[in-house]
CSV table of C-alpha atoms in Angstrom, one decimal:
chain,number,residue,atom,x,y,z
H,592,MET,CA,-18.2,121.6,205.2
H,593,LYS,CA,-18.9,125.5,205.5
H,594,ILE,CA,-15.4,126.0,206.9
H,595,GLN,CA,-13.8,124.0,204.3
H,596,LYS,CA,-15.6,126.1,201.6
H,597,ILE,CA,-14.5,129.2,203.1
H,598,VAL,CA,-10.8,128.0,203.3
H,599,SER,CA,-10.8,126.7,199.9
H,600,ASP,CA,-12.4,130.0,198.5
H,601,ILE,CA,-9.4,131.9,200.3
H,602,THR,CA,-6.7,129.4,199.0
H,603,ASN,CA,-8.2,129.5,195.5
H,604,SER,CA,-8.4,133.2,195.3
H,605,ASN,CA,-6.6,135.0,192.6
H,606,PHE,CA,-4.4,136.7,195.2
H,607,VAL,CA,-3.3,133.5,196.9
H,608,ARG,CA,-3.0,131.5,193.5
H,609,ASN,CA,-0.9,134.3,191.8
H,610,HIS,CA,1.4,134.5,195.1
H,611,ILE,CA,1.8,130.7,195.1
H,612,ARG,CA,2.5,130.6,191.4
H,613,LYS,CA,5.0,133.5,191.7
H,614,SER,CA,6.8,131.8,194.6
H,615,SER,CA,7.2,128.6,192.6
H,616,LEU,CA,8.5,130.3,189.4
H,617,ASN,CA,10.6,133.2,190.5
H,618,SER,CA,13.2,132.3,193.1
H,619,LYS,CA,14.1,136.0,193.7
H,620,PHE,CA,10.6,136.8,194.6
H,621,LEU,CA,10.5,133.8,196.9
H,622,ALA,CA,13.6,134.8,198.6
H,623,ARG,CA,12.4,138.4,199.3
H,624,THR,CA,9.1,137.0,200.4
H,625,LEU,CA,10.7,134.9,203.0
H,626,LEU,CA,13.0,137.7,203.8
H,627,ILE,CA,10.1,140.1,204.3
H,628,THR,CA,7.8,137.6,206.5
H,629,SER,CA,11.0,136.8,208.7
H,630,VAL,CA,11.9,140.6,209.3
H,631,SER,CA,8.1,141.5,209.9
H,632,LYS,CA,7.8,138.8,212.5
H,633,ASP,CA,10.9,139.7,214.3
H,634,VAL,CA,9.9,143.6,214.1
H,635,PHE,CA,6.4,142.6,215.7
H,636,ALA,CA,8.0,140.3,218.4
H,637,TYR,CA,10.5,143.1,219.5
H,638,GLY,CA,7.6,145.7,219.6
H,639,LEU,CA,5.6,143.4,221.8
H,640,ARG,CA,8.6,142.9,224.0
H,641,VAL,CA,9.2,146.6,224.6
H,642,PHE,CA,5.4,147.0,225.3
H,643,ASN,CA,5.4,143.9,227.8
H,644,THR,CA,8.8,145.2,229.3
H,645,LEU,CA,7.6,148.7,230.2
H,646,ARG,CA,4.4,147.2,231.7
H,647,ASN,CA,6.2,144.6,233.8
H,648,ASP,CA,6.2,145.6,237.4
H,649,SER,CA,8.6,142.6,238.4
H,650,ILE,CA,11.4,144.0,236.5
H,651,PRO,CA,13.5,146.5,238.6
H,652,GLN,CA,13.3,150.0,237.4
H,653,ASP,CA,16.9,150.5,236.3
H,654,LYS,CA,16.9,147.4,234.3
H,655,LYS,CA,13.6,148.0,233.0
H,656,ASN,CA,14.6,151.1,230.8
H,657,TYR,CA,17.8,149.5,229.4
H,658,THR,CA,16.1,146.2,228.5
H,659,ALA,CA,13.1,148.2,226.6
H,660,LYS,CA,15.8,150.3,225.0
H,661,MET,CA,17.7,147.2,223.8
H,662,ASP,CA,14.6,145.5,222.5
H,663,ALA,CA,13.5,148.8,220.5
H,664,ALA,CA,17.0,149.0,219.3
H,665,SER,CA,17.1,145.2,218.3
H,666,GLY,CA,13.8,145.6,216.5
H,667,ILE,CA,15.2,148.4,214.2
H,668,ALA,CA,18.7,146.6,213.8
H,669,THR,CA,17.3,143.3,212.9
H,670,ALA,CA,15.4,145.1,210.2
H,671,ILE,CA,18.2,146.7,208.8
H,672,SER,CA,20.7,143.9,209.0
H,673,GLN,CA,18.4,141.2,207.8
H,674,ILE,CA,17.2,143.3,204.9
H,675,GLY,CA,20.7,144.2,204.0
H,676,ALA,CA,22.3,140.6,204.3
H,677,GLY,CA,19.1,139.1,202.5
H,678,PHE,CA,19.3,141.5,199.6
H,679,LEU,CA,22.9,141.0,199.3
H,680,VAL,CA,22.9,137.1,199.4
H,681,SER,CA,19.9,136.9,197.2
H,682,SER,CA,21.6,139.2,194.6
H,683,GLU,CA,22.8,137.3,191.3
H,684,LYS,CA,26.1,139.3,191.4
H,685,PHE,CA,27.0,137.9,194.9
H,686,GLN,CA,25.9,134.4,194.0
H,687,ASP,CA,27.8,134.4,190.6
H,688,PHE,CA,31.0,135.8,191.9
H,689,PHE,CA,31.3,133.2,194.7
H,690,SER,CA,30.0,130.4,192.3
H,691,LYS,CA,32.7,131.3,189.8
H,692,LYS,CA,35.7,131.3,192.3
H,693,LEU,CA,34.4,128.1,194.2
H,694,PHE,CA,33.0,125.8,191.5
H,695,SER,CA,35.1,126.6,188.4
H,696,LYS,CA,35.9,122.8,188.0
H,697,LEU,CA,32.3,121.7,187.9
H,698,LYS,CA,29.9,121.6,185.1
H,699,GLY,CA,26.2,121.0,184.1
H,700,LYS,CA,24.2,119.3,187.0
H,701,ASP,CA,26.9,119.2,189.5
H,702,LEU,CA,27.4,123.0,189.0
H,703,LYS,CA,23.7,123.5,189.4
H,704,ASN,CA,23.4,121.4,192.5
H,705,ALA,CA,26.5,123.3,194.0
H,706,LYS,CA,25.2,126.6,193.3
H,707,THR,CA,21.9,125.7,194.9
H,708,ALA,CA,23.5,124.2,198.1
H,709,PHE,CA,25.8,127.4,198.2
H,710,GLY,CA,22.7,129.7,197.9
H,711,ALA,CA,21.0,128.0,200.7
H,712,LEU,CA,24.1,127.7,202.9
H,713,SER,CA,25.2,131.2,202.6
H,714,THR,CA,21.6,132.5,203.2
H,715,LEU,CA,21.7,130.4,206.6
H,716,ILE,CA,25.0,131.6,207.7
H,717,LEU,CA,24.9,135.3,206.5
H,718,ALA,CA,21.5,136.2,207.0
H,719,SER,CA,20.2,133.8,209.9
H,720,VAL,CA,23.5,133.6,212.1
H,721,PHE,CA,25.8,136.6,211.1
H,722,ALA,CA,23.2,139.5,210.4
H,723,LYS,CA,20.6,138.1,212.9
H,724,ARG,CA,22.7,137.0,215.8
H,725,ILE,CA,26.0,139.1,215.6
H,726,VAL,CA,25.5,142.3,213.6
H,727,THR,CA,21.9,143.0,215.3
H,728,PRO,CA,22.8,142.8,218.9
H,729,TYR,CA,26.0,144.6,218.1
H,730,ILE,CA,24.2,147.6,216.5
H,731,ALA,CA,21.6,147.4,219.4
H,732,CYS,CA,24.1,147.7,222.2
H,733,LYS,CA,25.8,150.7,220.3
H,734,MET,CA,22.3,152.3,219.8
H,735,SER,CA,21.0,151.7,223.3
H,736,GLY,CA,24.4,153.0,224.8
H,737,ASP,CA,24.4,156.2,222.7
H,738,LYS,CA,20.9,157.0,223.9
H,739,ASN,CA,21.9,156.6,227.5
H,740,LYS,CA,24.6,159.0,227.2
H,741,ALA,CA,22.4,161.5,225.4
X,810,MET,CA,48.1,137.3,203.2
X,811,ASN,CA,45.5,134.6,202.1
X,812,GLY,CA,42.8,137.0,203.1
X,813,ILE,CA,44.0,139.6,200.8
X,814,ASN,CA,44.6,137.1,197.9
X,815,ALA,CA,41.1,135.8,198.5
X,816,ILE,CA,39.5,139.4,198.3
X,817,LYS,CA,41.5,140.0,195.2
X,818,GLY,CA,40.2,136.7,193.7
X,819,ASN,CA,43.4,134.7,193.8
X,820,TYR,CA,42.1,131.9,196.1
X,821,PRO,CA,44.6,129.5,197.4
X,822,GLN,CA,44.4,126.0,195.7
X,823,ASN,CA,43.2,124.1,199.0
X,824,PHE,CA,40.4,126.7,199.4
X,825,CYS,CA,38.7,126.4,196.0
X,826,GLY,CA,40.0,122.8,195.6
X,827,ALA,CA,38.0,120.3,193.9
X,828,ASN,CA,36.8,118.6,197.2
X,829,ILE,CA,34.8,121.5,198.5
X,830,ALA,CA,33.1,122.0,195.2
X,831,LYS,CA,32.3,118.3,195.0
X,832,ARG,CA,30.9,118.5,198.4
X,833,PHE,CA,28.7,121.3,197.5
X,834,ALA,CA,27.7,119.4,194.4
X,835,LYS,CA,26.6,116.4,196.6
X,836,MET,CA,25.0,118.4,199.2
X,837,GLY,CA,21.1,118.0,199.4
X,838,GLU,CA,18.7,120.8,200.6
X,839,ILE,CA,19.3,122.3,204.1
X,840,GLY,CA,16.6,120.6,206.2
X,841,GLU,CA,14.4,122.3,208.8
X,842,GLY,CA,16.2,120.5,211.6
X,843,ALA,CA,19.6,122.5,210.7
X,844,SER,CA,17.7,125.8,210.2
X,845,ILE,CA,16.1,125.1,213.6
X,846,ALA,CA,19.3,124.3,215.5
X,847,CYS,CA,21.2,127.3,214.0
X,848,ASP,CA,18.4,129.6,215.1
X,849,PHE,CA,18.4,128.0,218.7
X,850,LEU,CA,22.1,128.1,219.2
X,851,GLY,CA,22.3,131.7,217.6
X,852,LYS,CA,19.7,133.0,220.1
X,853,ALA,CA,20.7,130.9,223.2
X,854,ILE,CA,24.7,131.2,222.9
X,855,ILE,CA,25.8,134.0,220.3
X,856,VAL,CA,23.4,136.8,221.1
X,857,PRO,CA,24.2,136.9,224.8
X,858,ALA,CA,27.9,136.5,224.1
X,859,VAL,CA,27.9,139.5,221.7
X,860,ILE,CA,25.8,141.8,224.3
X,861,MET,CA,28.0,140.9,227.2
X,862,SER,CA,31.1,141.7,225.3
X,863,VAL,CA,30.0,144.7,223.5
X,864,SER,CA,27.8,146.5,225.9
X,865,LYS,CA,29.5,149.1,228.3
X,866,GLU,CA,26.6,149.0,230.8
X,867,PRO,CA,26.9,147.8,234.4
X,868,LYS,CA,27.2,144.0,234.4
X,869,GLU,CA,23.8,143.3,235.9
X,870,LYS,CA,22.0,145.6,233.7
X,871,LYS,CA,23.5,144.0,230.5
X,872,GLU,CA,23.0,140.4,231.9
X,873,PHE,CA,19.4,141.0,232.5
X,874,SER,CA,19.0,142.1,228.9
X,875,ALA,CA,21.3,139.5,227.5
X,876,PHE,CA,19.6,136.4,229.2
X,877,LYS,CA,16.2,137.4,227.8
X,878,ASN,CA,17.4,135.7,224.6
X,879,PRO,CA,18.2,132.1,225.9
X,880,VAL,CA,14.8,132.2,227.8
X,881,ALA,CA,13.0,133.1,224.5
X,882,ALA,CA,15.1,130.4,222.6
X,883,VAL,CA,14.0,127.8,225.0
X,884,ILE,CA,10.3,128.8,225.0
X,885,GLN,CA,10.5,129.0,221.2
X,886,LEU,CA,12.2,125.5,221.0
X,887,ALA,CA,9.5,124.0,223.6
X,888,LEU,CA,6.4,125.7,222.2
X,889,GLU,CA,6.7,127.2,218.7
X,890,VAL,CA,8.7,124.6,217.0
X,891,PRO,CA,6.4,121.6,217.9
X,892,VAL,CA,3.4,123.6,217.0
X,893,LEU,CA,4.9,124.5,213.6
X,894,ILE,CA,6.0,121.0,212.9
X,895,GLY,CA,2.6,119.5,214.0
X,896,GLY,CA,0.9,122.1,212.0
X,897,SER,CA,2.7,121.7,208.9
X,898,LYS,CA,2.0,117.9,209.0
X,899,VAL,CA,-1.7,118.6,209.5
X,900,VAL,CA,-1.7,121.2,206.5
X,901,GLU,CA,0.0,118.3,204.5
X,902,LYS,CA,-2.6,115.8,205.3
X,903,LEU,CA,-5.5,118.2,204.8
X,904,ALA,CA,-4.1,119.2,201.4
X,905,ASP,CA,-3.7,115.4,200.4
X,906,LYS,CA,-7.3,115.0,201.1
X,907,GLY,CA,-8.1,117.9,198.8
X,908,TYR,CA,-9.4,120.2,201.6
X,909,PHE,CA,-7.9,123.3,200.0
X,910,ASP,CA,-9.0,122.5,196.4
X,911,LYS,CA,-12.0,123.7,194.6
X,912,GLU,CA,-14.0,121.1,192.4
X,913,ASN,CA,-13.3,121.1,188.7
X,914,SER,CA,-10.2,123.5,189.0
X,915,ALA,CA,-6.9,122.7,187.4
X,916,PHE,CA,-5.0,124.5,190.3
X,917,THR,CA,-4.4,122.1,192.9
X,918,TYR,CA,-2.5,121.7,196.4
X,919,ASN,CA,-3.3,117.8,196.5
X,920,GLN,CA,0.1,116.4,195.7
X,921,LYS,CA,-0.7,112.8,196.7
X,922,LYS,CA,-3.4,112.5,193.9
X,923,MET,CA,-1.2,114.0,191.3
X,924,ARG,CA,1.7,111.7,192.4
X,925,GLU,CA,-0.5,108.8,192.2
X,926,SER,CA,-1.9,109.6,188.9
X,927,PHE,CA,1.9,110.1,187.6
X,928,VAL,CA,3.0,106.8,189.1
X,929,SER,CA,0.2,104.9,187.5
X,930,LEU,CA,0.9,106.4,184.2
X,931,PHE,CA,4.5,105.8,184.5
X,932,LYS,CA,3.9,102.0,185.5
X,933,LYS,CA,1.8,101.7,182.4
X,934,LEU,CA,4.0,103.3,179.9
X,935,GLN,CA,7.5,102.3,181.4
X,936,PRO,CA,6.9,99.3,183.6
X,937,GLN,CA,10.5,98.2,183.4
X,938,LYS,CA,11.8,101.3,185.5
X,939,GLU,CA,10.8,99.8,188.8
X,940,GLU,CA,13.4,101.6,190.9
X,941,PHE,CA,12.2,105.0,189.8
X,942,ILE,CA,8.7,104.3,191.0
X,943,GLU,CA,10.0,102.9,194.1
X,944,LYS,CA,12.2,105.9,194.8
X,945,ILE,CA,9.2,108.2,194.0
X,946,ASN,CA,6.9,106.3,196.3
X,947,LYS,CA,9.6,106.3,199.3
X,948,GLN,CA,10.9,109.7,199.0
X,949,GLY,CA,8.3,111.7,197.1
X,950,TYR,CA,9.2,114.9,195.2
X,951,SER,CA,12.8,116.2,195.3
X,952,LYS,CA,15.0,118.2,192.9
X,953,HIS,CA,17.2,115.3,192.5
X,954,LEU,CA,14.2,113.0,191.6
X,955,ALA,CA,13.2,115.8,189.0
X,956,GLU,CA,16.6,115.9,187.5
X,957,ASP,CA,16.6,112.2,187.2
X,958,PHE,CA,13.3,112.2,185.5
X,959,HIS,CA,14.3,114.8,183.0
X,960,GLU,CA,17.4,112.9,182.2
X,961,PHE,CA,15.5,109.5,181.8
X,962,ILE,CA,12.6,111.1,179.6
X,963,LYS,CA,15.2,112.3,176.9
X,964,THR,CA,15.8,108.6,176.2
X,965,VAL,CA,12.2,107.6,175.5
X,966,ASP,CA,9.7,107.9,172.6
X,967,PRO,CA,8.5,111.5,171.8
X,968,SER,CA,4.7,110.7,172.4
X,969,VAL,CA,5.5,109.0,175.7
X,970,ARG,CA,7.8,111.8,176.5
X,971,LYS,CA,5.0,114.4,176.1
X,972,GLU,CA,2.5,112.5,177.8
X,973,LEU,CA,4.7,111.5,181.0
X,974,GLY,CA,6.3,115.1,181.0
X,975,ALA,CA,2.8,116.8,181.4
X,976,SER,CA,1.7,114.4,184.2
X,977,PHE,CA,5.0,115.0,186.0
X,978,ARG,CA,4.6,118.9,185.6
X,979,LYS,CA,1.2,118.5,187.2
X,980,PHE,CA,2.8,116.5,190.1
X,981,GLU,CA,5.7,119.0,190.4
X,982,ASN,CA,3.2,122.0,190.5
X,983,ALA,CA,0.9,120.4,192.9
X,984,TYR,CA,3.9,119.6,195.2
X,985,LYS,CA,5.3,123.2,195.0
X,986,ASN,CA,1.8,124.6,195.6
X,987,GLN,CA,1.4,122.5,198.8
X,988,PHE,CA,5.0,123.5,199.9
X,989,HIS,CA,4.5,127.4,199.5
X,990,LEU,CA,1.0,127.1,201.1
X,991,LYS,CA,2.3,125.1,204.0
X,992,ASN,CA,5.1,127.9,204.5
X,993,ARG,CA,2.6,130.8,204.3
X,994,LEU,CA,0.4,129.0,206.8
X,995,CYS,CA,3.1,128.5,209.2
X,996,PHE,CA,4.3,132.1,208.9
X,997,LEU,CA,0.7,133.0,209.9
X,998,THR,CA,0.7,130.5,212.8
X,999,ALA,CA,4.1,132.1,214.0
X,1000,LEU,CA,2.8,135.5,213.9
X,1001,ILE,CA,-0.4,134.5,215.9
X,1002,LEU,CA,1.7,132.6,218.5
X,1003,THR,CA,4.1,135.6,218.8
X,1004,PRO,CA,2.0,137.5,221.5
X,1005,LEU,CA,1.7,134.2,223.6
X,1006,LEU,CA,5.4,133.2,223.4
X,1007,CYS,CA,6.3,137.0,224.4
X,1008,GLY,CA,3.8,137.0,227.3
X,1009,ILE,CA,5.5,133.7,228.5
X,1010,GLU,CA,8.8,135.3,228.0
X,1011,ASN,CA,7.9,138.6,229.8
X,1012,TYR,CA,6.5,136.5,232.7
X,1013,ILE,CA,9.3,133.9,233.3
X,1014,HIS,CA,12.5,135.9,232.4
X,1015,PRO,CA,12.3,138.5,235.3
X,1016,LYS,CA,11.5,135.6,237.6
X,1017,ILE,CA,14.3,133.5,236.6
X,1018,MET,CA,16.7,136.7,236.7
X,1019,ASN,CA,15.4,137.9,240.1
X,1020,LYS,CA,16.0,134.4,241.5
X,1021,VAL,CA,19.4,134.3,240.1
X,1022,TYR,CA,20.4,137.8,241.7
X,1023,LYS,CA,18.7,136.7,244.9
X,1024,TYR,CA,20.9,133.8,244.9
X,1025,GLU,CA,24.0,135.8,244.1
X,1026,HIS,CA,23.3,138.4,246.8
X,1027,ASP,CA,22.8,135.7,249.5
X,1028,HIS,CA,25.8,133.9,248.3
X,1029,GLU,CA,27.7,137.0,248.6
X,1030,LYS,CA,26.4,137.8,252.0
X,1031,ILE,CA,27.3,134.3,253.2
X,1032,LYS,CA,30.6,134.8,252.0
X,1033,THR,CA,31.3,138.2,253.6
X,1034,HIS,CA,29.7,137.0,256.9
X,1035,SER,CA,31.8,134.0,257.2
X,1036,LEU,CA,35.0,135.6,255.7
X,1037,PHE,CA,35.1,138.6,258.1
X,1038,PRO,CA,35.0,136.9,261.3
X,1039,SER,CA,38.0,134.5,260.3
X,1040,ILE,CA,40.0,137.6,259.0
X,1041,SER,CA,39.3,139.4,262.0
X,1042,LYS,CA,40.0,136.5,264.4
X,1043,PHE,CA,43.5,136.0,262.5
X,1044,ALA,CA,44.4,139.7,262.7
X,1045,LEU,CA,43.5,139.7,266.4
X,1046,GLU,CA,45.5,136.6,266.9
X,1047,THR,CA,48.6,137.9,265.2
X,1048,LYS,CA,48.4,141.3,267.1
X,1049,MET,CA,48.1,139.4,270.3
X,1050,LYS,CA,51.1,137.2,269.4
X,1051,GLY,CA,53.0,140.5,268.5
X,1052,ALA,CA,52.0,142.2,271.8
X,1053,ARG,CA,53.4,139.2,273.7
């Protein structure tokens, strides 16, 4: 019961309530919150990977430095590319431009549904696949390669 | 040419045709499964492919770094995903028991209680709309359900509309509160799990790669050992035949 009281005190604090309310009412705020949480988790994970790699004796020395450099570069690149793609996809101009082109024949409820589906799909493809899985390793390779030459 | 037209805004007819637009209109929300699958495939296949094709480092070096991603993807799928899915169900159950609520507070995460009170009011005021009650009991809240409700409510008496509308709003708010709370708690869990997952990855990845390299080197040794004697034997035999 004591734990439940602590938990409910936290979930009913002004900060949590306001955050939850804002997430429900403001889709832009929600999209950006999700983006920040995703980026912070990835940057934290890449930081840990660099730390672990440099302290792992079972990794051969020549590979250790390159792997750590790639992880550090991936951490920086993922933050840049995800924030860039996320802000682009969640911007009203981007959504309106493609919605007008793609759904010019739809009206009312159908148009609203199509816009929502397009928003979700474009976020998944642009931010989760293109930015995170193609742009990030591409930039990271270039960054770690340049460092090696220097 | 089509690409240039598309950029300029002159989309070819089949591209912005009614079929694609209709498919988007009928599409539901993208599920957690699709998102997990996308993340897994991206990490396990696309990232190593990009690193292997872009990096100009020696093959072994870039291989070592690139194959960290499939290992991480498998660990994530085997450990993080089940924990988050299970955790999300636990949060749902606790929220539906009122674990996160305070007594006498209008703000609630208990969507089950709010749904039941809405359903009982709806049954009382609109007993003839059984299919809507069935739908709400089976599927729970969804955007489509909310749209159907708002369409339907336009046709009823204003006093009933006000009462039902207020009850539905409470149910909708409780559902959204629970949904966002669940997401934030899942994020916190994922953040707490990250050091453990990275630790496992750091332990397993070099072991796998070292075994792969050992196997490759052994394989190469066998090849060179078995190939050289036969080549030298062949060369010797030809030389001897020529001498004869």
